[in-house]
Coordinates of C-alpha atoms and ligand atoms in Angstrom, one line a residue:
M12 CA 21.7 -2.6 13.0
A13 CA 20.8 -3.0 16.7
D14 CA 18.8 -5.8 18.2
Y15 CA 15.3 -5.5 17.2
R16 CA 11.8 -7.5 17.7
N17 CA 9.2 -5.1 16.4
I18 CA 9.1 -4.4 12.7
V19 CA 6.8 -2.2 10.9
I20 CA 6.9 -2.5 7.1
L21 CA 5.4 0.2 4.4
T22 CA 4.8 -1.1 0.8
G23 CA 4.0 0.6 -2.3
A24 CA 3.5 0.1 -6.0
G25 CA 7.2 -0.8 -6.7
I26 CA 6.6 -4.3 -4.6
S27 CA 3.9 -5.3 -7.2
A28 CA 5.8 -3.9 -10.3
E29 CA 7.7 -7.1 -11.2
S30 CA 4.1 -9.0 -11.0
G31 CA 3.2 -6.7 -14.0
L32 CA 1.0 -4.0 -12.3
A33 CA 2.0 -0.5 -13.4
T34 CA 3.3 1.9 -10.8
F35 CA 2.0 5.5 -10.4
R36 CA 4.7 7.9 -11.2
G37 CA 7.3 7.8 -14.0
P38 CA 7.5 6.3 -17.6
G39 CA 4.5 4.2 -18.0
G40 CA 2.9 4.8 -14.7
L41 CA -0.8 5.1 -14.2
W42 CA -0.4 9.0 -13.6
E43 CA 1.2 9.5 -16.9
G44 CA -2.0 8.2 -18.5
H45 CA -4.6 9.7 -16.1
R46 CA -4.9 13.0 -14.5
V47 CA -5.0 12.2 -10.7
E48 CA -7.8 14.7 -10.4
D49 CA -10.0 13.1 -13.1
V50 CA -9.9 9.6 -11.4
C51 CA -8.8 9.8 -7.8
T52 CA -10.6 12.5 -6.0
P53 CA -14.1 12.8 -4.5
E54 CA -14.7 15.7 -7.1
A55 CA -14.1 13.2 -10.0
L56 CA -16.6 10.6 -8.6
A57 CA -19.2 13.4 -8.2
H58 CA -18.6 14.8 -11.7
D59 CA -17.9 11.7 -13.7
P60 CA -18.7 8.7 -11.9
A61 CA -18.9 6.5 -15.0
L62 CA -15.2 7.4 -15.6
V63 CA -14.2 6.7 -12.1
H64 CA -15.7 3.5 -11.7
R65 CA -14.6 2.3 -15.2
F66 CA -10.9 3.2 -14.2
Y67 CA -11.0 0.9 -11.0
D68 CA -13.1 -1.8 -12.9
L69 CA -10.1 -2.2 -15.4
R70 CA -7.7 -2.0 -12.7
R71 CA -9.6 -4.9 -10.9
A72 CA -9.8 -6.9 -13.8
A73 CA -6.1 -6.6 -14.4
L74 CA -5.5 -8.4 -11.0
A75 CA -6.8 -11.6 -12.6
A76 CA -3.9 -11.7 -14.9
V77 CA -1.1 -11.2 -12.3
A78 CA 0.3 -13.2 -9.4
P79 CA 2.3 -12.5 -6.3
N80 CA 6.1 -12.2 -6.9
A81 CA 9.3 -13.2 -5.1
A82 CA 9.0 -10.1 -2.6
H83 CA 5.4 -10.6 -1.7
A84 CA 6.4 -14.1 -1.1
A85 CA 9.5 -13.3 1.0
L86 CA 7.2 -11.1 3.4
A87 CA 4.5 -13.8 3.6
R88 CA 7.6 -16.0 4.9
L89 CA 8.5 -13.4 7.2
D90 CA 5.0 -13.0 8.4
A91 CA 4.9 -16.9 9.2
E92 CA 8.4 -17.1 10.7
W93 CA 9.1 -13.9 12.5
P94 CA 8.3 -14.4 16.3
G95 CA 8.2 -10.6 17.2
E96 CA 5.8 -8.2 16.5
L97 CA 5.2 -7.2 12.7
L98 CA 2.8 -5.0 10.6
I99 CA 2.8 -4.7 7.1
V100 CA 1.2 -1.5 6.0
T101 CA 0.5 -1.3 2.4
Q102 CA -0.6 1.8 0.1
N103 CA -1.3 -0.8 -2.7
V104 CA -5.0 -1.4 -3.5
D105 CA -4.1 -4.9 -5.2
D106 CA -4.4 -8.1 -3.3
L107 CA -1.0 -9.6 -4.0
H108 CA 0.3 -9.6 -0.4
E109 CA -2.9 -11.6 0.8
R110 CA -2.6 -14.0 -1.9
A111 CA 1.2 -14.7 -1.0
G112 CA -0.2 -15.4 2.3
T113 CA 0.6 -12.5 4.6
G114 CA -1.9 -12.1 7.3
R115 CA -0.5 -9.1 9.5
L116 CA -1.3 -6.7 6.9
L117 CA -3.2 -3.5 6.4
H118 CA -4.4 -1.7 3.5
M119 CA -4.2 2.1 4.2
H120 CA -5.4 3.3 0.9
G121 CA -8.3 0.8 0.3
E122 CA -8.7 -2.5 -1.8
L123 CA -9.8 -2.9 -5.4
T124 CA -11.6 -6.1 -4.4
S125 CA -13.9 -4.1 -1.9
A126 CA -16.8 -1.8 -2.4
L127 CA -17.7 0.9 0.1
C128 CA -21.2 2.3 0.4
A129 CA -20.8 6.3 0.2
A130 CA -24.4 6.5 2.4
C131 CA -23.6 4.1 5.2
D132 CA -19.9 3.2 5.2
A133 CA -20.3 -0.5 4.9
R134 CA -17.5 -2.4 3.1
V135 CA -18.2 -5.3 1.0
S136 CA -16.0 -7.7 -0.8
W137 CA -16.5 -7.0 -4.6
P138 CA -14.4 -9.1 -7.2
G139 CA -16.2 -7.8 -10.4
D140 CA -17.0 -4.8 -12.1
L141 CA -19.0 -2.2 -9.9
P142 CA -21.2 0.1 -12.1
P143 CA -22.4 3.6 -10.6
K144 CA -25.5 3.4 -8.6
T145 CA -25.0 -0.1 -7.6
P146 CA -27.3 -0.6 -4.3
C147 CA -25.6 -1.4 -0.9
A148 CA -26.8 -4.6 0.6
A149 CA -26.6 -3.1 3.9
C150 CA -28.7 0.0 3.7
G151 CA -30.3 -0.1 0.0
A152 CA -28.8 3.1 -1.1
P153 CA -27.7 3.2 -4.6
A154 CA -24.5 4.4 -3.4
L155 CA -21.6 1.7 -3.6
R156 CA -18.2 3.3 -5.0
P157 CA -14.7 1.8 -5.4
D158 CA -13.2 1.4 -1.9
I159 CA -10.1 3.5 -2.7
V160 CA -9.0 6.2 -0.4
F161 CA -9.0 9.3 -2.8
F162 CA -6.7 12.3 -2.5
G163 CA -8.1 14.6 0.2
E164 CA -9.8 11.5 2.1
M165 CA -8.3 10.0 5.2
P166 CA -6.3 6.8 4.8
Y167 CA -7.6 3.7 6.8
Q168 CA -6.5 3.0 10.2
M169 CA -4.3 5.8 11.0
E170 CA -4.4 5.4 14.8
R171 CA -3.1 2.0 14.6
I172 CA -0.5 2.8 12.1
E173 CA 0.9 5.5 14.5
R174 CA 0.7 3.2 17.5
A175 CA 2.6 0.7 15.6
L176 CA 5.2 3.2 14.3
A177 CA 5.8 4.5 17.8
A178 CA 6.3 1.1 19.1
C179 CA 8.5 -0.6 16.3
D180 CA 12.4 -0.5 16.3
L181 CA 12.6 -1.1 12.8
F182 CA 10.7 0.5 10.0
V183 CA 11.3 -0.6 6.3
S184 CA 9.8 1.0 3.4
I185 CA 9.6 -1.0 0.2
G186 CA 8.8 0.3 -3.3
T187 CA 7.4 3.5 -2.7
S188 CA 8.4 7.1 -4.1
G189 CA 7.9 8.9 -0.8
A190 CA 5.6 11.3 -2.7
V191 CA 2.2 11.0 -0.9
Y192 CA 1.5 11.9 2.8
P193 CA 1.1 10.7 5.3
A194 CA 2.7 7.5 4.3
A195 CA 5.8 9.6 3.1
G196 CA 6.1 10.9 6.8
F197 CA 6.2 7.3 8.3
V198 CA 9.9 7.0 8.2
Q199 CA 10.3 10.3 10.3
T200 CA 7.7 9.2 12.9
A201 CA 9.6 5.9 13.2
R202 CA 13.0 7.8 13.6
H203 CA 11.4 10.3 16.2
Y204 CA 10.5 7.1 18.4
G205 CA 13.9 5.8 17.9
A206 CA 13.6 3.1 15.4
E207 CA 16.2 2.1 12.9
T208 CA 15.2 2.7 9.3
L209 CA 15.7 0.8 5.9
E210 CA 14.6 1.8 2.6
L211 CA 14.6 -1.0 -0.3
N212 CA 13.8 0.7 -3.5
L213 CA 14.8 0.6 -7.2
E214 CA 16.0 4.1 -7.2
P215 CA 16.5 6.7 -4.4
S216 CA 13.0 8.0 -3.4
G217 CA 12.0 11.4 -2.3
G218 CA 12.6 10.5 1.2
S219 CA 15.7 8.6 1.0
G220 CA 17.6 11.1 3.0
W221 CA 15.6 10.1 6.1
F222 CA 16.7 6.5 6.1
G223 CA 19.5 5.1 7.9
E224 CA 20.1 2.6 5.2
S225 CA 18.9 2.7 1.6
R226 CA 19.6 -0.4 -0.8
L227 CA 18.7 0.1 -4.1
G228 CA 17.5 -2.8 -6.6
P229 CA 14.4 -4.6 -7.8
A230 CA 12.2 -5.6 -4.8
G231 CA 12.0 -9.4 -6.3
V232 CA 15.8 -9.4 -5.4
L233 CA 16.5 -7.1 -2.4
V234 CA 13.2 -8.3 -0.2
P235 CA 14.0 -12.1 -0.2
A236 CA 17.6 -11.3 0.6
W237 CA 16.6 -8.9 3.4
V238 CA 14.1 -11.4 4.9
D239 CA 16.9 -14.1 4.7
E240 CA 19.0 -11.9 6.8
V241 CA 16.5 -11.0 9.5
L242 CA 15.1 -14.6 9.9
A243 CA 18.8 -15.8 10.2
R244 CA 19.5 -13.5 13.1
Ligands
APR26 N1 11.4 -2.8 -7.2 C1 11.4 -1.9 -6.2 N2 10.9 -0.8 -6.4 C2 10.3 -0.3 -7.5 C3 10.2 -1.2 -8.5 C4 10.9 -2.5 -8.4 N3 10.9 -3.5 -9.1 N4 9.9 -0.6 -9.8 C5 9.5 0.5 -9.3 N5 10.0 0.8 -7.9 C6 10.1 2.1 -7.3 C7 9.9 3.2 -8.2 O1 11.4 3.6 -8.1 C8 9.3 4.2 -7.2 O2 10.3 5.0 -6.3 O3 8.8 2.0 -6.7 C9 8.2 3.4 -6.5 C10 6.8 3.5 -6.9 O4 6.5 5.0 -6.6 P1 4.9 5.3 -7.0 O5 4.7 5.0 -8.4 O6 4.9 6.8 -6.6 O7 4.0 4.5 -6.1 P2 3.6 4.7 -4.5 O8 4.8 5.3 -3.9 O9 3.1 3.6 -3.9 O10 2.5 5.8 -4.7 C11 2.0 6.1 -3.3 O11 0.4 7.3 -4.7 O12 -1.3 8.0 -6.4 C12 -0.9 7.4 -5.1 O13 -2.6 6.1 -4.0 C13 -1.4 5.9 -4.6 O14 -0.9 4.6 -2.9 C14 -0.3 5.4 -4.1 C15 0.4 6.7 -3.6

């Protein structure tokens, strides 16, 4: 790969799989046990808030039982030691990147440990269960909902992400199936602006053909090895 200083990394559910969190697609995935439209759309929230809130309460509770793995730790080391620009964009709503110590991080699909007011858009840290109609401390409306970007909603900080993709010279995708846009299109944007592209995934993803290089294997092995390479340059 050519010389690079400015790195953007996209992570998906595959990076948290070895910590014990289920991915979405494939055998045993979250979308095998639930229909996306029942728990992850604005319509589902309006139609059956108790079901939607319960789904995310269970996932929030599951976070307490898991810990960051070697892949999260390696990216935290990269964040601490990489002297150039770095932005880690995660599709994950777990908090394993920050628990590993990563700071240059953005959650594009929201966060399990946060609540969003549907009335005033306030976001507040929320570690425990979130019953429907919980009042918002900022505006008083009984409108707190899980701070999750549902299908059909705009992901967070897209302008900042687009700017970072246009400016990076290396784009790396880790543990994501490339099934959900806009994240699935980041590789094409980065290529368009001239970045090198690398995929680290257990199996070829939907977008594998777009990457200059694809390495297959578990994130817990591939990511620490790649970070060692980058920091040794
Ligand atoms: N190491 C590396 N990759 C892995 C591992 C592992 N240990 N285990 C699984 N994978 C790979 C799978 O092969 C798959 O390609 O991780 C990918 C996970 O894909 P998905 O389950 O589709 O998760 P993700 O790509 O993050 O989903 C994107 O879909 O439903 C939405 O909003 C949700 O953010 C999520 C988005």
